[in-house]
Every structure is written in C-alpha cells, then in structure tokens.
Coordinates of C-alpha atoms and ligand atoms in Angstrom, one line a residue:
M37 CA 166.0 70.5 74.8
A38 CA 164.0 72.6 77.2
H39 CA 163.7 76.3 76.5
G40 CA 162.1 79.1 78.4
A41 CA 163.5 80.9 81.4
P42 CA 167.2 80.4 82.2
L43 CA 168.1 78.7 85.4
V44 CA 169.8 81.1 87.9
V45 CA 172.0 79.7 90.7
Y46 CA 171.8 81.8 93.9
G47 CA 171.4 81.2 97.6
E48 CA 172.5 82.3 101.0
R49 CA 175.7 80.3 100.7
N50 CA 176.9 82.7 98.0
H51 CA 177.3 85.3 100.8
L52 CA 179.7 83.1 102.7
Y53 CA 182.4 83.6 100.1
D54 CA 183.7 86.8 101.7
F55 CA 187.2 88.1 102.2
G56 CA 185.7 90.9 104.4
D57 CA 185.2 94.6 104.0
P58 CA 186.9 96.4 102.2
H59 CA 187.9 93.6 99.8
P60 CA 186.7 94.5 96.3
F61 CA 185.3 91.0 95.6
T62 CA 182.4 91.5 98.0
P63 CA 179.1 89.6 98.5
R64 CA 177.4 93.0 98.8
R65 CA 177.1 92.7 95.0
F66 CA 174.4 90.0 95.5
G67 CA 172.0 92.6 97.1
P68 CA 171.6 95.0 94.1
G69 CA 172.5 92.3 91.6
M70 CA 169.9 89.6 92.5
D71 CA 167.3 92.3 93.2
L72 CA 167.6 93.6 89.6
L73 CA 167.2 90.1 88.3
R74 CA 164.1 89.7 90.4
E75 CA 162.7 93.0 89.0
L76 CA 163.1 91.6 85.5
G77 CA 161.2 88.4 86.4
A78 CA 163.9 85.9 87.5
T79 CA 162.4 83.4 90.0
D80 CA 163.1 79.9 91.4
F81 CA 166.7 80.2 92.1
L82 CA 168.8 77.0 92.6
A83 CA 170.7 77.3 95.9
P84 CA 174.3 76.1 95.8
E85 CA 175.5 73.3 98.1
P86 CA 179.2 72.4 98.7
V87 CA 180.6 69.6 96.7
A88 CA 182.6 66.7 98.2
D89 CA 186.4 66.8 98.3
A90 CA 186.5 64.1 95.6
V91 CA 184.9 66.5 93.1
L92 CA 187.4 69.2 94.1
R93 CA 190.3 66.7 93.6
T94 CA 189.3 66.1 89.9
V95 CA 191.3 69.4 89.3
H96 CA 192.9 70.4 92.6
Q97 CA 195.8 68.6 94.4
R98 CA 195.1 66.7 97.6
H99 CA 197.6 68.7 99.6
Y100 CA 196.0 72.0 98.4
V101 CA 192.5 70.9 99.5
D102 CA 193.9 69.8 102.8
L103 CA 195.7 73.2 103.2
V104 CA 192.4 75.1 102.4
R105 CA 190.6 73.0 105.1
M106 CA 193.4 73.8 107.6
L107 CA 193.3 77.5 106.9
S108 CA 189.5 77.5 107.3
D109 CA 190.0 76.7 110.9
Y110 CA 193.2 78.8 111.4
P111 CA 193.1 81.6 108.9
E112 CA 196.0 83.3 110.6
A113 CA 198.3 80.4 110.1
A114 CA 201.3 81.1 107.9
A115 CA 200.7 79.8 104.4
D116 CA 201.8 80.4 100.9
S117 CA 200.2 78.5 98.0
G118 CA 198.9 81.7 96.6
F119 CA 197.3 83.0 99.9
D120 CA 198.4 86.4 101.1
D121 CA 197.0 89.1 103.4
K122 CA 195.8 91.3 100.6
D123 CA 194.3 89.8 97.4
T124 CA 193.4 86.3 98.6
P125 CA 193.5 86.2 102.4
P126 CA 192.3 83.0 104.2
F127 CA 189.1 83.4 106.1
Y128 CA 187.1 81.2 108.5
D129 CA 185.1 78.4 106.8
M130 CA 186.7 79.3 103.5
H131 CA 186.7 75.7 102.4
E132 CA 183.0 75.3 102.8
A133 CA 182.3 78.6 101.1
A134 CA 184.6 77.9 98.1
A135 CA 183.2 74.3 97.8
G136 CA 179.8 75.9 97.7
V137 CA 180.7 78.1 94.8
V138 CA 181.9 75.0 92.9
G139 CA 178.7 73.2 93.9
G140 CA 176.6 76.0 92.3
T141 CA 178.4 75.8 89.0
V142 CA 178.4 72.0 89.0
A143 CA 174.7 71.8 89.8
A144 CA 173.9 74.2 86.9
L145 CA 176.1 72.0 84.6
D146 CA 174.3 68.9 85.7
R147 CA 170.8 70.4 84.9
I148 CA 172.1 71.4 81.4
L149 CA 173.6 68.0 80.7
A150 CA 170.4 66.3 81.9
G151 CA 168.5 68.3 79.3
E152 CA 166.4 70.1 82.0
V153 CA 167.4 73.6 80.9
A154 CA 169.4 74.9 78.0
H155 CA 170.9 78.0 79.6
A156 CA 172.0 78.4 83.2
F157 CA 173.7 81.4 85.0
H158 CA 175.7 81.3 88.2
P159 CA 176.5 85.0 89.0
G160 CA 178.6 84.0 92.0
G161 CA 180.7 81.5 90.0
G162 CA 183.6 82.1 87.7
L163 CA 186.7 81.7 90.0
H164 CA 189.0 81.4 86.9
H165 CA 192.3 82.1 88.5
A166 CA 192.5 79.2 91.0
M167 CA 195.2 76.7 90.1
P168 CA 195.5 73.0 90.9
G169 CA 197.7 73.6 93.9
R170 CA 197.4 77.4 94.4
A171 CA 195.0 80.2 95.2
G172 CA 195.2 83.5 93.5
G173 CA 193.3 86.6 92.3
F174 CA 190.4 86.2 94.8
C175 CA 189.9 82.5 93.7
V176 CA 190.3 79.5 96.0
Y177 CA 188.7 76.6 94.0
N178 CA 188.2 76.7 90.2
D179 CA 184.5 76.0 89.7
L180 CA 184.9 76.5 85.9
A181 CA 187.7 74.1 85.4
I182 CA 186.0 71.5 87.6
S183 CA 182.7 71.8 85.6
I184 CA 184.6 71.7 82.3
R185 CA 186.4 68.5 83.4
R186 CA 183.1 67.0 84.4
A187 CA 181.5 67.8 81.1
R188 CA 184.4 66.6 79.1
D189 CA 184.5 63.3 81.0
A190 CA 180.8 63.0 80.1
G191 CA 181.8 63.1 76.5
H192 CA 181.4 66.8 75.6
R193 CA 183.6 69.0 73.6
V194 CA 183.7 72.2 75.6
L195 CA 184.2 75.7 74.3
Y196 CA 185.2 78.1 77.1
V197 CA 184.9 81.8 76.4
D198 CA 186.3 84.2 79.1
V199 CA 185.5 87.9 78.6
D200 CA 186.4 89.0 82.1
A201 CA 189.0 91.8 82.0
H202 CA 191.6 89.4 83.5
H203 CA 193.2 86.5 81.7
G204 CA 191.5 83.2 82.5
D205 CA 194.8 81.6 83.5
G206 CA 193.6 78.8 85.8
V207 CA 191.0 77.4 83.4
E208 CA 193.5 77.7 80.5
L209 CA 196.3 75.9 82.5
I210 CA 194.1 73.1 83.6
S211 CA 193.0 72.3 80.0
W212 CA 196.3 73.3 78.4
D213 CA 197.0 69.8 76.9
D214 CA 193.4 68.8 76.3
P215 CA 192.3 68.9 72.7
L216 CA 188.7 68.4 73.7
V217 CA 188.6 71.7 75.6
Q218 CA 188.9 74.9 73.5
T219 CA 189.6 78.1 75.5
I220 CA 189.3 81.7 74.3
S221 CA 190.3 84.5 76.7
I222 CA 189.9 88.1 75.7
H223 CA 191.4 90.4 78.3
E224 CA 193.5 93.4 79.1
T225 CA 197.1 92.6 78.3
G226 CA 199.2 91.0 81.0
L227 CA 201.7 93.8 80.5
T228 CA 199.4 96.1 82.5
L229 CA 197.1 93.8 84.5
F230 CA 197.0 90.8 86.8
P231 CA 197.8 87.9 86.4
G232 CA 200.4 89.1 83.8
T233 CA 199.8 86.2 81.4
G234 CA 197.7 85.3 78.4
F235 CA 199.8 86.5 75.4
L236 CA 199.3 85.8 71.8
E237 CA 201.9 83.1 71.5
D238 CA 200.3 81.1 74.3
R239 CA 198.3 78.6 72.2
G240 CA 198.0 75.4 74.2
G241 CA 200.3 72.5 75.0
H242 CA 202.1 70.0 72.9
E243 CA 199.2 67.7 72.5
A244 CA 196.7 70.6 71.8
D245 CA 198.3 73.3 69.7
G246 CA 195.6 76.0 69.0
S247 CA 193.3 74.8 71.9
A248 CA 194.1 78.0 73.8
V249 CA 193.4 81.4 72.1
N250 CA 194.5 84.5 73.9
I251 CA 193.6 88.0 72.8
P252 CA 195.5 90.6 75.0
M253 CA 193.9 94.0 74.5
E254 CA 195.5 97.4 75.1
P255 CA 194.7 99.5 78.1
G256 CA 192.1 102.1 77.1
T257 CA 190.3 99.6 74.8
S258 CA 186.6 100.6 74.3
D259 CA 183.6 98.9 72.7
A260 CA 184.7 99.0 69.1
S261 CA 187.9 97.1 69.5
W262 CA 186.5 94.8 72.1
L263 CA 183.5 93.8 69.9
D264 CA 185.7 93.4 66.9
A265 CA 187.7 90.8 68.8
V266 CA 184.6 89.0 70.2
Q267 CA 182.8 89.0 66.8
R268 CA 185.7 87.9 64.7
V269 CA 187.2 85.3 67.1
V270 CA 184.4 83.5 68.9
P271 CA 182.2 82.5 65.9
A272 CA 185.2 81.5 63.8
V273 CA 186.8 79.4 66.5
A274 CA 183.4 77.8 67.4
A275 CA 182.8 76.9 63.8
A276 CA 186.2 75.2 63.5
F277 CA 186.1 73.5 66.9
K278 CA 182.4 72.3 66.8
P279 CA 181.7 72.3 70.6
T280 CA 178.8 70.5 72.2
L281 CA 178.8 72.7 75.3
L282 CA 179.5 76.5 75.9
V283 CA 180.9 77.7 79.2
T284 CA 181.5 81.4 79.8
A285 CA 183.1 83.7 82.4
Q286 CA 181.4 87.1 81.9
G287 CA 183.2 89.5 84.2
A288 CA 181.9 93.1 84.4
D289 CA 185.3 94.5 85.2
G290 CA 186.1 95.7 81.7
H291 CA 183.7 98.6 82.2
R292 CA 185.2 102.1 82.2
L293 CA 183.9 102.7 85.8
D294 CA 185.5 99.5 87.2
P295 CA 188.3 100.3 89.6
L296 CA 190.5 97.3 88.8
S297 CA 191.0 97.3 85.1
N298 CA 192.2 99.9 82.5
L299 CA 189.7 98.9 79.9
S300 CA 187.0 101.4 78.9
L301 CA 184.0 99.3 77.9
S302 CA 180.3 100.2 78.2
T303 CA 177.4 98.0 79.0
R304 CA 176.6 98.0 75.2
A305 CA 179.7 95.7 74.8
F306 CA 178.4 93.4 77.5
D307 CA 175.0 93.2 75.9
A308 CA 176.4 92.5 72.4
T309 CA 178.7 89.9 73.8
S310 CA 175.9 88.0 75.6
R311 CA 173.7 88.1 72.5
L312 CA 176.5 86.7 70.4
L313 CA 177.2 83.9 73.0
D314 CA 173.5 83.0 72.9
E315 CA 173.6 82.7 69.1
I316 CA 176.7 80.5 69.4
A317 CA 174.9 78.2 71.8
H318 CA 171.9 77.8 69.5
R319 CA 174.1 77.3 66.4
H320 CA 176.6 74.8 67.8
T321 CA 175.6 73.3 71.2
E322 CA 171.8 72.7 71.0
G323 CA 171.6 75.7 73.3
R324 CA 173.8 74.2 76.1
W325 CA 175.3 77.3 77.8
L326 CA 176.6 77.6 81.3
A327 CA 177.5 81.2 82.2
T328 CA 179.2 82.6 85.3
G329 CA 179.5 86.1 86.7
A330 CA 183.3 86.1 87.4
G331 CA 184.8 89.5 88.3
G332 CA 183.3 93.0 88.6
Y333 CA 184.0 95.6 91.3
D334 CA 181.7 98.5 90.6
V335 CA 179.0 96.8 92.7
Y336 CA 176.0 99.2 92.2
R337 CA 176.4 101.0 88.9
V338 CA 177.9 98.2 86.7
V339 CA 177.6 94.6 88.1
P340 CA 173.8 94.5 88.4
R341 CA 173.4 95.7 84.8
S342 CA 176.0 93.2 83.6
W343 CA 174.2 90.3 85.3
A344 CA 170.8 91.6 84.0
L345 CA 172.2 91.7 80.4
V346 CA 173.4 88.1 80.6
W347 CA 170.0 87.0 82.0
L348 CA 168.0 89.0 79.3
A349 CA 170.1 87.4 76.5
M350 CA 169.5 84.0 78.0
A351 CA 165.8 84.7 78.3
H352 CA 165.7 85.8 74.7
R353 CA 164.2 89.1 75.8
D354 CA 164.8 92.6 74.6
V355 CA 166.7 95.0 76.9
P356 CA 164.1 97.3 78.6
A357 CA 164.4 101.0 77.9
A358 CA 164.9 102.0 81.5
I359 CA 166.0 100.4 84.8
P360 CA 163.0 100.0 87.1
E361 CA 162.6 103.1 89.3
T362 CA 161.8 100.9 92.3
W363 CA 165.2 99.2 92.1
R364 CA 167.0 102.6 91.9
A365 CA 165.0 103.8 94.9
R366 CA 166.0 100.8 97.0
W367 CA 169.7 101.0 96.3
A368 CA 170.4 104.8 95.9
D369 CA 171.4 105.4 99.5
E370 CA 173.7 102.4 99.9
A371 CA 175.3 103.2 96.5
A372 CA 175.9 106.8 97.5
R373 CA 177.5 105.7 100.8
R374 CA 179.9 103.6 98.8
G375 CA 180.7 106.4 96.4
Q376 CA 178.7 105.1 93.5
A377 CA 176.1 107.8 93.0
P378 CA 174.1 108.4 90.9
L379 CA 172.8 105.0 89.9
P380 CA 172.4 104.6 86.1
V381 CA 169.0 105.2 84.5
A382 CA 169.4 102.9 81.5
F383 CA 170.7 99.3 81.1
L384 CA 172.7 100.4 78.0
D385 CA 175.2 103.3 78.5
D386 CA 174.8 106.4 76.3
P387 CA 177.3 105.8 73.5
T388 CA 178.0 109.6 73.3
A389 CA 179.1 109.5 76.9
T390 CA 181.9 107.0 76.3
P391 CA 185.2 108.3 74.8
G392 CA 186.4 106.6 71.6
E393 CA 189.7 104.9 71.7
P394 CA 193.0 106.3 70.3
A395 CA 193.9 105.2 66.8
D396 CA 197.0 103.5 67.9
V397 CA 195.1 101.4 70.4
A398 CA 192.6 100.4 67.8
A399 CA 195.4 99.5 65.3
R400 CA 197.3 97.4 67.8
N401 CA 194.1 95.6 68.9
R402 CA 193.2 94.8 65.3
A403 CA 196.7 93.4 64.6
T404 CA 196.4 91.2 67.7
V405 CA 193.1 89.7 66.5
D406 CA 194.4 89.2 63.0
A407 CA 197.5 87.3 64.3
A408 CA 195.5 85.1 66.7
L409 CA 193.0 84.2 63.9
A410 CA 195.7 83.5 61.3
H411 CA 197.3 80.8 63.5
T412 CA 194.3 79.3 65.3
L413 CA 192.1 78.8 62.3
D414 CA 194.8 77.1 60.4
V415 CA 195.6 74.7 63.2
L416 CA 192.0 74.0 64.0
A417 CA 191.1 73.4 60.4
Q418 CA 193.9 70.7 60.2
R419 CA 192.9 69.1 63.4
H420 CA 189.1 69.1 63.2
G421 CA 188.6 69.1 59.4
Ligands
ZN690 ZN1 169.3 81.1 74.0

C-alpha cells in the first residue's frame, strides 16, 4: 500500500457547484481553503470530472436524475423532489456540476482501491443529505453513498463516519438494510437542527440491526463531550465491525463560529478527530481512507483550518505552530468584507478562549453515548463474532 502525501481532489469544476451569493454553501471556500493546503505543501490535485448517469443511478432513481437534468436547463420550472427556492434551489447546469462532485469522490475511491494511494481527500465532496429520489440540505447527488456502494460491490466492508454537525441522513438511508456498510453519525440532535433525524433508536433496518449508529448531541456541546463520543464510539464500532475501507464526512460546521449549527467545538476537536480516523485506517483498513469536506459555513476563519487539519493528519505531519503569515495577508481583506475579521493566527484554537459546556449538557451527552454503545456492541459482537 502506497504511503506518502495524501491525494487531494480539486479542480475548476468544484466552483460550478454554486447556488449563488448569498447561499451559505459557497464555492468561495475553495479560495482560502485550497490556498492554505498549498501553503502546507499539497500539490498535484486530481481534477474531478462528471460521472455518467449509469453511475448516478446506482443510488439515485431514474426519474430523479431526469428531473435534475431538466431543471439544469430550466431552473425556474416548478419542481418539488426536495428542491426549493431557499436551501436547495435549482441552478443552470446543476446536473453537470453535481455529477462532477460525484466524479471527484469516485475517482479518489478508485485510486485507493487500486492501491495507488492510501488516503485521499475531496474537500468539495460530502453531499450526505441527497436521497435516492430527492434533493435536500444543499445536496443534489450523494457522492458518498455512490462511492460506498461502489466499494461494497467491489467486495469491501465499509465503515462510514460522519462528524458533520448535521445528521448524515442520505448515506444512512441508502445503506439502511446493508450489513456490509456500517454508518456512524455524530451530530447535533435533530430536535434543534436540520434534517431533524438521527436519533439513538435509529439503528439500521431489519436485515442490519446495529449497522447504523446515531449519536445526537445537545446544543452547546463543546470539545470534551464531542471527543468523548468520537473516542468511545468510533474505535469500538470499528473493532467490532472490522472494515476494509474507511469513508468520512468531516464537516467544519460544528465549530462555535459556524452560523448554521448550535455546537460549540474548536479546531482542537477537528484535529483530534482526524488523528483518530487516521489511526483507525492504519489499524483496520490497511490505511484505506477516503475523506470528504462536507459542510462548513465560516469560510475564512474555520473551513480552511478544518481542511488543513484533515490534510495534516493524512500526511502524518504535526500541526504547525502558526498559520503562514502570507496566507493571512492574502485573505484578510476579503474575510473582513464578509464579516470574518480577524483571521486566526493559529491552527488550533486557544482552549482558554472556548467556554466549557454546562454540566447538564455533558451528562446528557454521556448518557447518549453509553446507550448507543450498550446496544450496538452487543449486536455487532453477535453478528461479526
Ligand atoms: Zn495515515
């Protein structure tokens, strides 16, 4: 298995997936985000290309792909299937842009399965809310579910870990009855955040009890509770399930500065999570690890650091003490115009600057993790020996 620099998927096509200003899921994030990866030494990006409809249809319904194609020519046409004029509005050439996102994640997967790289990262991937016949939550086609299906059909046992602030509902639903795909989603509870699903009792379909693990966290959750969940759940489930491939959605939207979630994480949680995922990959999957960027809406202060921390963990490099001054100088004005000044000085947030979480929040989170583990480990032990 090849080691060395992780493969990074990025190209001009990533900028085509664009709901238009002022939509929060903006391709403006690729400016500061990819620039910071380059500062750290990332080179030789793999440019995504759209996949054929046949690949989309391994997960999506034919009528839905046809609808997306129609709306790509006539975005103003009346449509439902999850499209609306706010969160997920149709846009010109949406089909090609969304098929390009899928193509990037699938290409990264293929390089991993061919043994050319161990770790690959597609910052523009991670559209985890897309359903077989429905768009939602800024997601048109589900690049993660399509890639997971492809790996599974190639004989892999896939562990999917979703640490975006939002429940990974689309990926979970598509693999709901599949005992060869184990999903873990750690997210802000659906009682307070989109998509309103992902509760403790949601554990997989009839044929696959325990193959979905949901850890709904309280609003106000900070690093201590979050890392308690990640560190107790992910290694234990991985050890019981015995995956041969790790796929992750590493959204940056749980950060306390993010405008869309009510979580209160720091970049220290992102770093510790990425380091743990790297360990899992080397312990269980011969290093095979496909990561995606998923959500994240504080485009200058948070998203670039989150991507950098994924990349550094994949490159097995320590986190530098400071963010390069040249990067800060290039993006300071644009960040200020977007209300995100000043830019951070360090990759890792100052722990004394983050408020701790209330005792009742910590206690409820701990009880949630205990309950999820009690059920899941039991079932997985029976099924996988
Ligand atoms: Zn590694």
